[in-house]
Every structure is written in C-alpha cells, then in structure tokens.
Coordinates of C-alpha atoms and ligand atoms in Angstrom, one line a residue:
M644 CA 90.8 75.3 111.7
L645 CA 87.5 76.1 109.8
I646 CA 86.7 79.8 110.0
L647 CA 83.7 81.7 108.8
G648 CA 84.7 85.1 107.5
I649 CA 82.1 88.0 107.2
E650 CA 82.6 91.3 105.5
T651 CA 80.0 94.1 105.4
S652 CA 82.1 97.3 105.7
C653 CA 80.7 99.0 102.6
D654 CA 78.5 97.8 99.7
E655 CA 79.6 94.2 99.4
T656 CA 77.9 91.6 101.5
A657 CA 80.3 88.7 101.7
A658 CA 80.9 85.4 103.6
S659 CA 83.6 82.8 103.2
V660 CA 84.6 79.5 104.7
L661 CA 88.4 79.2 105.0
E662 CA 90.4 76.2 106.3
D663 CA 93.8 76.7 108.1
G664 CA 94.1 80.2 106.8
Q665 CA 94.9 79.1 103.3
K666 CA 92.3 76.8 101.7
I667 CA 89.2 78.7 100.4
H668 CA 86.2 76.4 100.5
S669 CA 83.8 79.2 99.5
N670 CA 84.0 82.9 98.9
I671 CA 80.6 84.5 98.2
V672 CA 80.4 88.2 97.4
L673 CA 77.2 90.1 96.6
S674 CA 77.7 93.6 95.3
Q675 CA 74.7 95.8 96.1
S676 CA 73.3 97.2 92.9
I677 CA 70.9 99.7 94.6
H678 CA 73.7 102.4 94.7
R679 CA 74.1 102.5 90.9
D680 CA 71.2 105.0 90.5
Y681 CA 73.0 107.4 93.0
G682 CA 76.5 107.2 91.5
G683 CA 77.9 106.3 94.9
V684 CA 77.2 104.3 98.1
V685 CA 74.2 105.5 100.1
P686 CA 75.1 104.4 103.7
E687 CA 71.4 103.9 104.9
L688 CA 70.6 101.8 101.9
A689 CA 73.8 99.7 102.3
S690 CA 73.0 98.8 105.9
R691 CA 69.4 97.8 105.0
A692 CA 70.6 95.7 102.1
H693 CA 73.2 93.9 104.4
I694 CA 70.4 93.1 106.9
K695 CA 68.3 91.5 104.0
T696 CA 71.1 89.5 102.4
L697 CA 73.8 88.6 105.0
I698 CA 72.0 85.5 106.4
P699 CA 71.3 84.0 102.9
I700 CA 74.9 84.8 101.8
I701 CA 76.3 83.0 104.9
R702 CA 74.0 80.0 104.2
K703 CA 75.3 79.9 100.6
A704 CA 78.9 80.1 101.8
L705 CA 78.3 77.1 104.1
E706 CA 76.5 75.1 101.5
E707 CA 79.1 75.7 98.8
A708 CA 81.8 74.7 101.4
N709 CA 79.7 71.7 102.4
V710 CA 80.3 72.7 106.0
S711 CA 77.6 72.9 108.7
L712 CA 77.3 75.6 111.4
R713 CA 78.4 73.1 114.0
E714 CA 81.7 72.4 112.2
L715 CA 82.8 76.0 112.4
E716 CA 85.6 76.7 114.8
A717 CA 85.8 80.5 114.8
V718 CA 84.1 83.6 113.3
A719 CA 86.1 86.5 111.8
V720 CA 84.4 89.8 110.9
T721 CA 85.4 93.3 109.7
F722 CA 84.9 95.8 112.6
G723 CA 86.4 98.8 110.8
P724 CA 87.2 101.0 109.0
G725 CA 84.0 101.4 107.0
L726 CA 80.4 102.6 107.2
V727 CA 79.3 102.1 110.9
G728 CA 75.8 101.0 110.0
S729 CA 77.0 98.4 107.6
L730 CA 79.8 97.2 109.9
L731 CA 77.3 96.8 112.7
V732 CA 75.2 94.3 110.7
G733 CA 78.2 92.0 110.1
L734 CA 79.5 92.4 113.7
S735 CA 76.1 91.6 115.2
V736 CA 75.6 88.5 113.1
A737 CA 79.2 87.3 113.8
K738 CA 78.8 87.9 117.6
S739 CA 75.5 86.0 117.7
L740 CA 76.9 83.1 115.8
A741 CA 80.0 82.9 117.9
F742 CA 78.0 83.2 121.1
S743 CA 75.4 80.6 120.2
L744 CA 78.0 78.1 118.8
N745 CA 80.4 78.9 121.7
I746 CA 83.4 79.4 119.4
P747 CA 86.0 82.2 119.3
F748 CA 85.2 85.5 117.6
I749 CA 87.8 87.9 116.2
G750 CA 87.3 91.5 114.8
V751 CA 89.5 92.2 111.8
N752 CA 90.8 95.5 110.4
H753 CA 89.6 95.8 106.8
I754 CA 93.0 97.1 105.6
E755 CA 94.7 94.1 107.2
G756 CA 92.2 92.0 105.4
H757 CA 93.2 93.5 102.0
I758 CA 96.9 92.8 103.0
F759 CA 96.1 89.2 103.7
A760 CA 94.5 88.7 100.2
N761 CA 98.1 88.6 98.9
F762 CA 99.2 86.0 101.5
L763 CA 96.1 83.9 100.5
E764 CA 97.0 84.1 96.8
H765 CA 100.7 83.7 97.2
P766 CA 101.3 81.3 100.2
Y767 CA 105.1 81.6 99.8
L768 CA 105.0 85.4 100.2
K769 CA 107.1 86.6 103.1
P770 CA 107.9 90.1 104.6
P771 CA 109.7 92.4 104.5
L772 CA 107.3 94.0 102.1
I773 CA 105.9 97.3 101.0
H774 CA 102.1 97.2 100.6
L775 CA 99.9 99.5 98.5
V776 CA 96.3 99.2 99.6
V777 CA 94.3 101.1 97.0
S778 CA 90.5 100.9 97.0
G779 CA 87.3 103.0 97.0
G780 CA 87.8 103.9 100.7
H781 CA 91.6 103.8 101.2
T782 CA 94.9 104.7 99.7
Q783 CA 97.8 103.7 102.0
L784 CA 101.4 102.7 101.7
L785 CA 102.6 100.4 104.5
Y786 CA 105.9 98.8 105.5
Q787 CA 105.6 95.3 106.8
P788 CA 108.9 94.2 108.5
G789 CA 107.4 90.9 109.8
L790 CA 104.2 89.0 109.9
G791 CA 101.5 91.0 111.8
Q792 CA 103.7 94.2 112.0
Y793 CA 102.9 97.3 110.0
R794 CA 104.1 100.8 109.8
L795 CA 102.1 103.4 107.9
L796 CA 104.3 105.3 105.5
G797 CA 101.7 107.5 103.8
Q798 CA 98.1 107.8 103.0
T799 CA 95.6 110.0 101.1
L800 CA 95.0 113.4 102.6
D801 CA 91.6 113.6 100.9
D802 CA 90.0 111.3 98.3
A803 CA 91.0 107.6 98.0
A804 CA 92.2 106.6 94.5
G805 CA 89.2 104.5 93.8
E806 CA 86.9 107.3 95.0
S807 CA 88.5 109.6 92.4
F808 CA 87.9 107.0 89.7
D809 CA 84.2 106.8 90.8
K810 CA 83.8 110.6 91.0
V811 CA 85.4 111.2 87.6
A812 CA 83.3 108.4 86.0
K813 CA 80.2 110.2 87.4
M814 CA 81.4 113.5 85.8
L815 CA 81.8 111.6 82.5
Q816 CA 78.3 110.1 82.9
M817 CA 79.5 106.6 83.2
G818 CA 78.1 103.9 85.6
Y819 CA 79.0 103.1 89.2
P820 CA 81.5 101.8 90.2
G821 CA 83.5 103.9 87.8
G822 CA 86.9 102.3 88.1
P823 CA 86.3 99.2 85.9
E824 CA 84.5 101.4 83.2
I825 CA 87.4 104.0 83.1
D826 CA 89.8 101.1 82.9
R827 CA 88.0 99.5 79.9
L828 CA 87.5 102.8 78.1
S829 CA 91.1 104.0 78.6
M830 CA 92.4 101.0 76.6
E831 CA 91.1 102.8 73.5
G832 CA 92.3 106.3 74.6
D833 CA 95.4 108.5 74.4
P834 CA 96.8 109.0 77.9
H835 CA 98.7 112.1 76.7
Y836 CA 95.6 113.8 75.3
V837 CA 95.2 116.1 78.4
K838 CA 98.1 116.7 80.9
F839 CA 96.2 116.5 84.2
P840 CA 98.2 117.5 87.3
R841 CA 100.1 114.9 89.4
A842 CA 100.1 115.7 93.1
Y843 CA 103.4 114.5 94.6
L844 CA 103.2 116.9 97.7
E845 CA 106.5 117.8 99.3
K846 CA 109.8 116.0 98.3
G847 CA 110.0 112.5 99.7
S848 CA 106.4 112.4 100.8
L849 CA 104.5 109.2 100.6
D850 CA 101.1 110.8 101.2
F851 CA 98.6 111.1 98.4
S852 CA 96.1 113.8 97.3
F853 CA 93.5 113.2 94.5
S854 CA 91.0 115.9 95.1
G855 CA 93.0 118.5 93.0
L856 CA 93.0 116.0 90.1
K857 CA 89.2 115.6 90.4
T858 CA 88.8 119.4 90.3
A859 CA 91.1 119.7 87.4
V860 CA 89.0 117.2 85.4
L861 CA 85.8 119.1 86.4
N862 CA 87.3 122.4 85.2
Y863 CA 88.6 120.9 82.0
L864 CA 85.1 119.4 81.2
D865 CA 83.5 122.9 81.9
N866 CA 85.2 124.2 78.7
F867 CA 83.5 121.8 76.3
T868 CA 80.0 120.8 75.1
R869 CA 78.7 117.4 76.0
A870 CA 79.0 116.3 72.3
K871 CA 82.7 117.3 72.2
I872 CA 83.4 115.5 75.5
H873 CA 81.6 112.5 74.3
S874 CA 83.7 112.4 71.1
R875 CA 86.9 112.3 73.3
L876 CA 85.7 110.3 76.2
A877 CA 88.3 107.6 75.9
D878 CA 91.1 110.1 75.6
I879 CA 89.9 112.0 78.7
A880 CA 89.5 108.8 80.7
A881 CA 92.9 107.6 79.7
S882 CA 94.5 110.9 80.6
F883 CA 92.9 110.9 84.0
Q884 CA 93.8 107.3 84.7
A885 CA 97.4 108.0 83.7
A886 CA 97.6 110.8 86.3
V887 CA 96.5 108.5 89.1
V888 CA 98.7 105.6 87.9
D889 CA 101.8 107.8 87.6
V890 CA 101.5 109.0 91.2
L891 CA 100.7 105.5 92.7
V892 CA 103.6 103.9 90.9
N893 CA 106.1 106.6 91.6
K894 CA 105.2 106.6 95.3
C895 CA 105.4 102.8 95.5
F896 CA 108.9 102.8 94.2
L897 CA 109.9 105.7 96.4
A898 CA 108.7 103.7 99.4
L899 CA 110.7 100.7 98.3
S900 CA 113.9 102.7 98.0
Q901 CA 113.3 104.6 101.2
Q902 CA 112.8 101.3 103.1
N903 CA 115.4 99.4 101.1
V904 CA 112.9 96.7 100.3
Q905 CA 112.7 94.7 97.0
R906 CA 109.2 93.3 97.4
L907 CA 105.9 95.0 96.6
A908 CA 102.3 93.8 97.2
V909 CA 99.3 95.7 95.9
A910 CA 95.7 95.1 97.0
G911 CA 92.3 96.6 97.0
G912 CA 89.8 97.2 94.2
V913 CA 92.1 99.6 92.2
A914 CA 94.7 96.8 92.1
C915 CA 92.6 95.3 89.3
N916 CA 93.4 98.3 87.1
T917 CA 95.1 97.1 83.9
Q918 CA 97.3 100.2 83.4
L919 CA 98.4 100.2 87.1
R920 CA 99.4 96.5 86.8
K921 CA 101.2 97.1 83.5
E922 CA 103.2 100.1 84.9
L923 CA 104.0 98.4 88.1
K924 CA 105.3 95.3 86.2
R925 CA 107.4 97.4 83.9
R926 CA 109.0 99.3 86.8
A927 CA 109.4 96.1 89.0
C928 CA 111.2 94.4 86.1
D929 CA 113.5 97.4 85.6
N930 CA 114.3 97.6 89.3
E931 CA 114.5 93.9 90.1
V932 CA 111.5 94.2 92.5
E933 CA 109.2 91.2 93.1
L934 CA 105.6 92.3 92.5
F935 CA 102.5 90.6 94.0
Y936 CA 98.8 91.2 93.5
P937 CA 95.7 89.0 94.1
S938 CA 93.3 87.7 91.5
P939 CA 90.4 90.2 90.9
L940 CA 87.9 88.5 93.3
L941 CA 90.5 88.8 96.1
C942 CA 91.4 92.4 95.2
T943 CA 87.9 93.8 95.7
D944 CA 86.1 93.4 99.1
N945 CA 85.6 89.8 100.0
A946 CA 85.3 87.7 103.2
A947 CA 88.1 85.2 102.5
M948 CA 90.7 87.9 103.1
I949 CA 89.0 88.7 106.4
A950 CA 89.0 85.0 107.4
A951 CA 92.7 84.8 106.5
A952 CA 93.6 87.8 108.7
G953 CA 91.4 86.5 111.5
H954 CA 93.1 83.1 111.3
F955 CA 96.5 84.7 111.8
H956 CA 95.3 86.5 114.9
L957 CA 93.5 83.5 116.3
E958 CA 96.6 81.4 115.8
H959 CA 98.5 84.0 117.9
G960 CA 96.1 83.5 120.7
Q961 CA 94.1 86.7 120.1
R962 CA 90.3 86.9 120.6
S963 CA 87.9 89.8 120.5
S964 CA 85.4 90.3 123.3
L965 CA 81.7 90.4 122.5
D966 CA 81.5 94.1 123.3
L967 CA 83.8 95.0 120.4
N968 CA 82.3 98.0 118.6
A969 CA 82.3 99.1 114.9
V970 CA 84.9 101.8 114.2
A971 CA 84.5 104.1 111.2
N972 CA 88.1 105.3 111.0
I973 CA 91.0 103.3 112.3
N974 CA 94.4 102.7 110.8
L975 CA 96.5 99.6 111.2
E976 CA 99.1 101.1 113.4
S977 CA 96.7 102.4 116.0
L978 CA 94.9 99.1 116.0
L979 CA 98.1 97.4 117.0
Q980 CA 98.8 99.9 119.7
E981 CA 95.3 99.5 121.0
S982 CA 95.5 95.7 120.7
P983 CA 95.2 94.9 124.5
R984 CA 91.8 96.7 124.5
S985 CA 90.6 95.1 121.3
F986 CA 91.8 91.7 122.0
H987 CA 92.2 89.6 125.1
Ligands
LIG2138 O1 88.4 97.1 97.6 P1 87.1 97.6 97.1 O2 86.1 96.6 96.6 O3 86.3 98.4 98.2 C1 86.8 99.3 99.1 O4 87.4 98.8 100.2 O5 86.7 100.5 98.9 O6 87.3 98.7 96.0 C2 86.3 99.3 95.2 C3 87.0 100.4 94.4 C4 86.0 101.3 93.6 O7 86.3 102.6 93.8 C5 86.2 100.9 92.2 O8 85.9 101.9 91.2 C6 87.7 100.5 92.2 O9 87.9 99.8 93.4 N1 88.0 99.6 91.1 C7 88.8 100.0 90.1 C8 88.9 98.9 89.2 N2 88.1 97.9 89.7 C9 87.6 98.3 90.8 N3 89.5 101.1 89.8 C10 90.3 101.2 88.7 N4 90.3 100.2 87.8 C11 89.7 99.0 88.0 N5 89.8 98.0 87.1
LIG2139 ZN1 88.1 97.2 100.8

C-alpha cells in the first residue's frame, strides 16, 4: 500500500511516501526558519508558512518517490496534539486529496507517530516495550503491551524536556532550536560545574517537571555578569543538560522495573541528544535492557513516521471521516478510548 504522510503539527512542514508501512520512498522535511528571530515558535507565522510550503513539499515528496498522485492508496495526516492553526493546514490538504482521489484518509496522533519512528527504523522491534517520547512539545513515558496498545505511565506536569532546552538556550543567548546547540556546547563543558536541581517528584512517580530547573538556571545566571557567564557557557550548558538527562534516564529505568520490561524505545527530537543516548546505553548495558532509537531524521518531526502509524491503523480497518477536527491536546490513551468516534 502506497501512503502519503503529512505532518504540520508545529514548525516542520513534512510529506513522505511510504510503501507497506516500512519502505520510505521519500521523506521531505522543511524546518521553518522564521521562528529563529523570536527564540520560539510563533503559531500564527507557523500556520501561514505551512500554507505557503505544504503543496510544494508534497510535490517534492511525490517526485522523489517517483509516484504520481493517482498511484496513492491512502493519505495519513497528524490531527493532534499540536498547534491548531498548523494542524488545520495539513488536515485540510489531506482531506481534499483523499476526497478528490477517492482514497481512504486517516488522522494520526502525533505521539503515536513518534512511537512508529522506532518500528520504521527497527522492523524486528516487538512489544512489550517502554517508550520515552521526548520532544519540544511532549515528555511522556508509555507502556506498550502489544501493537497499537498504550498505557500512559507519566508525563510532564509543566514544560517538555525539549522546551526546557530551548528556553535555557534562549537565556544563554544561543539560537533556536536550542537543544542541538546545548548538546554541541556541552561536549566541551563540565557537567558538575553547577549542581542544578533534579525534580523526581514523589517516590515512584513517572511524571516529570522541568519548570523548576529552568527557574534555577535563570536565578543562577542573575548572579553573574554577561562576561562571566560567557566564559563558562559550556560548563553551564553541560550542567543544565546533565540535570535533564539524569531525570529522563532514571525515570526510564524506573518504568522498566515497575513494568518488568527489558526493552526501551526512545523517540522525539531530544532523543538525538548525545549525552542522553550515552547514558541510556550505559544503563541499558548494565541492566541487560535492549535500547532502540531512530536515526536523527526520524527522531525529529517528519511525515514518514505519520505514514507508518497511519498504515498500521488502515491495515486494521480503521478510517477517519472527513469531519475529523484538529485537536490541540490529546493523549494516546484517550485517543484509543475515543476511537469509535474518531474512526469508523
Ligand atoms: O520532535 P521534535 O522535532 O518536535 C516536537 O514534536 O516538539 O522536537 C524538537 C525539540 C526541540 O525542542 C529541540 O531543541 C529538541 O527537540 N532537540 C534536542 C536535540 N535535537 C533536537 N534537544 C537536545 N539535544 C539535541 N541534540
Ligand atoms: Zn514531534
């Protein structure tokens, strides 16, 4: 089955042609650069940019795949969670295409898309699994007992991990998105230079909180001149990164032991982080846990992962109706409970 995947939930305009849920014929991602001047995503500008670029990106995906519109057998698109204005652009284009080509259309939950990035990258990967989805908009730990089944174990109570990277990078006067810059700079820094707080919340909790860490960095920076901060930039960045990584890694392994699972899959933009991968590998090796993460292009927002999740649902006979709306906040569990309404 040839599926066109479309992703416009935030500031990436993406389209992909995927065959049989596994073979990526094309995976085109355009990261909007207009937000750099603002140090974060401006929703209004994001929607307008999607309107301008989505059709050319879809054309490019079809061209690269050497597939014509008429050969497409289904369209999969992110319908939430994300920025409603941005989601609506992708949804409207996907519905129009499906309607005019008379092919099935399926709305995909963005989080499930990130989860499917690992199944795309590692075709032999099988549940039971613990998933850490860690990006600019989400930080969630999920238990997956079987294909298409998810239980939310914990999530951030305030900022997402990637958001904290972006906000701290802004405080340190680095560019946007801040995660990759902090990652690079931290390689030259001392992670023990400042002991920033780690929020573990109550004993056994798998929820996260990163807003206190962000405030701690802000308060720390207030004590020093710009010149002093600049001279210790790498050390400060590495110390902040270590605080995020420690919490993420410890909670992953707590989830694995609570659920008695030996397989961990990490996805989302922050899954590119060098130190996070290093620490996860070390702990996985010590605990005989199998660790999976996608290649960088499949970690950050892309449409191949959306097409892969869409393929799974289509194969199971699910379809979305053309009145499917964009949803700003929706978690995977509630999507499944509401499935008779979303799919028919
Ligand atoms: O998955 P993604 O493209 O979009 C969302 O669904 O949010 O993730 C983007 C986030 C940004 O916050 C970015 O700073 C972060 O992922 N990120 C990183 C790295 N690469 C991207 N954070 C830490 N280290 C990285 N290497
Ligand atoms: Zn994402």
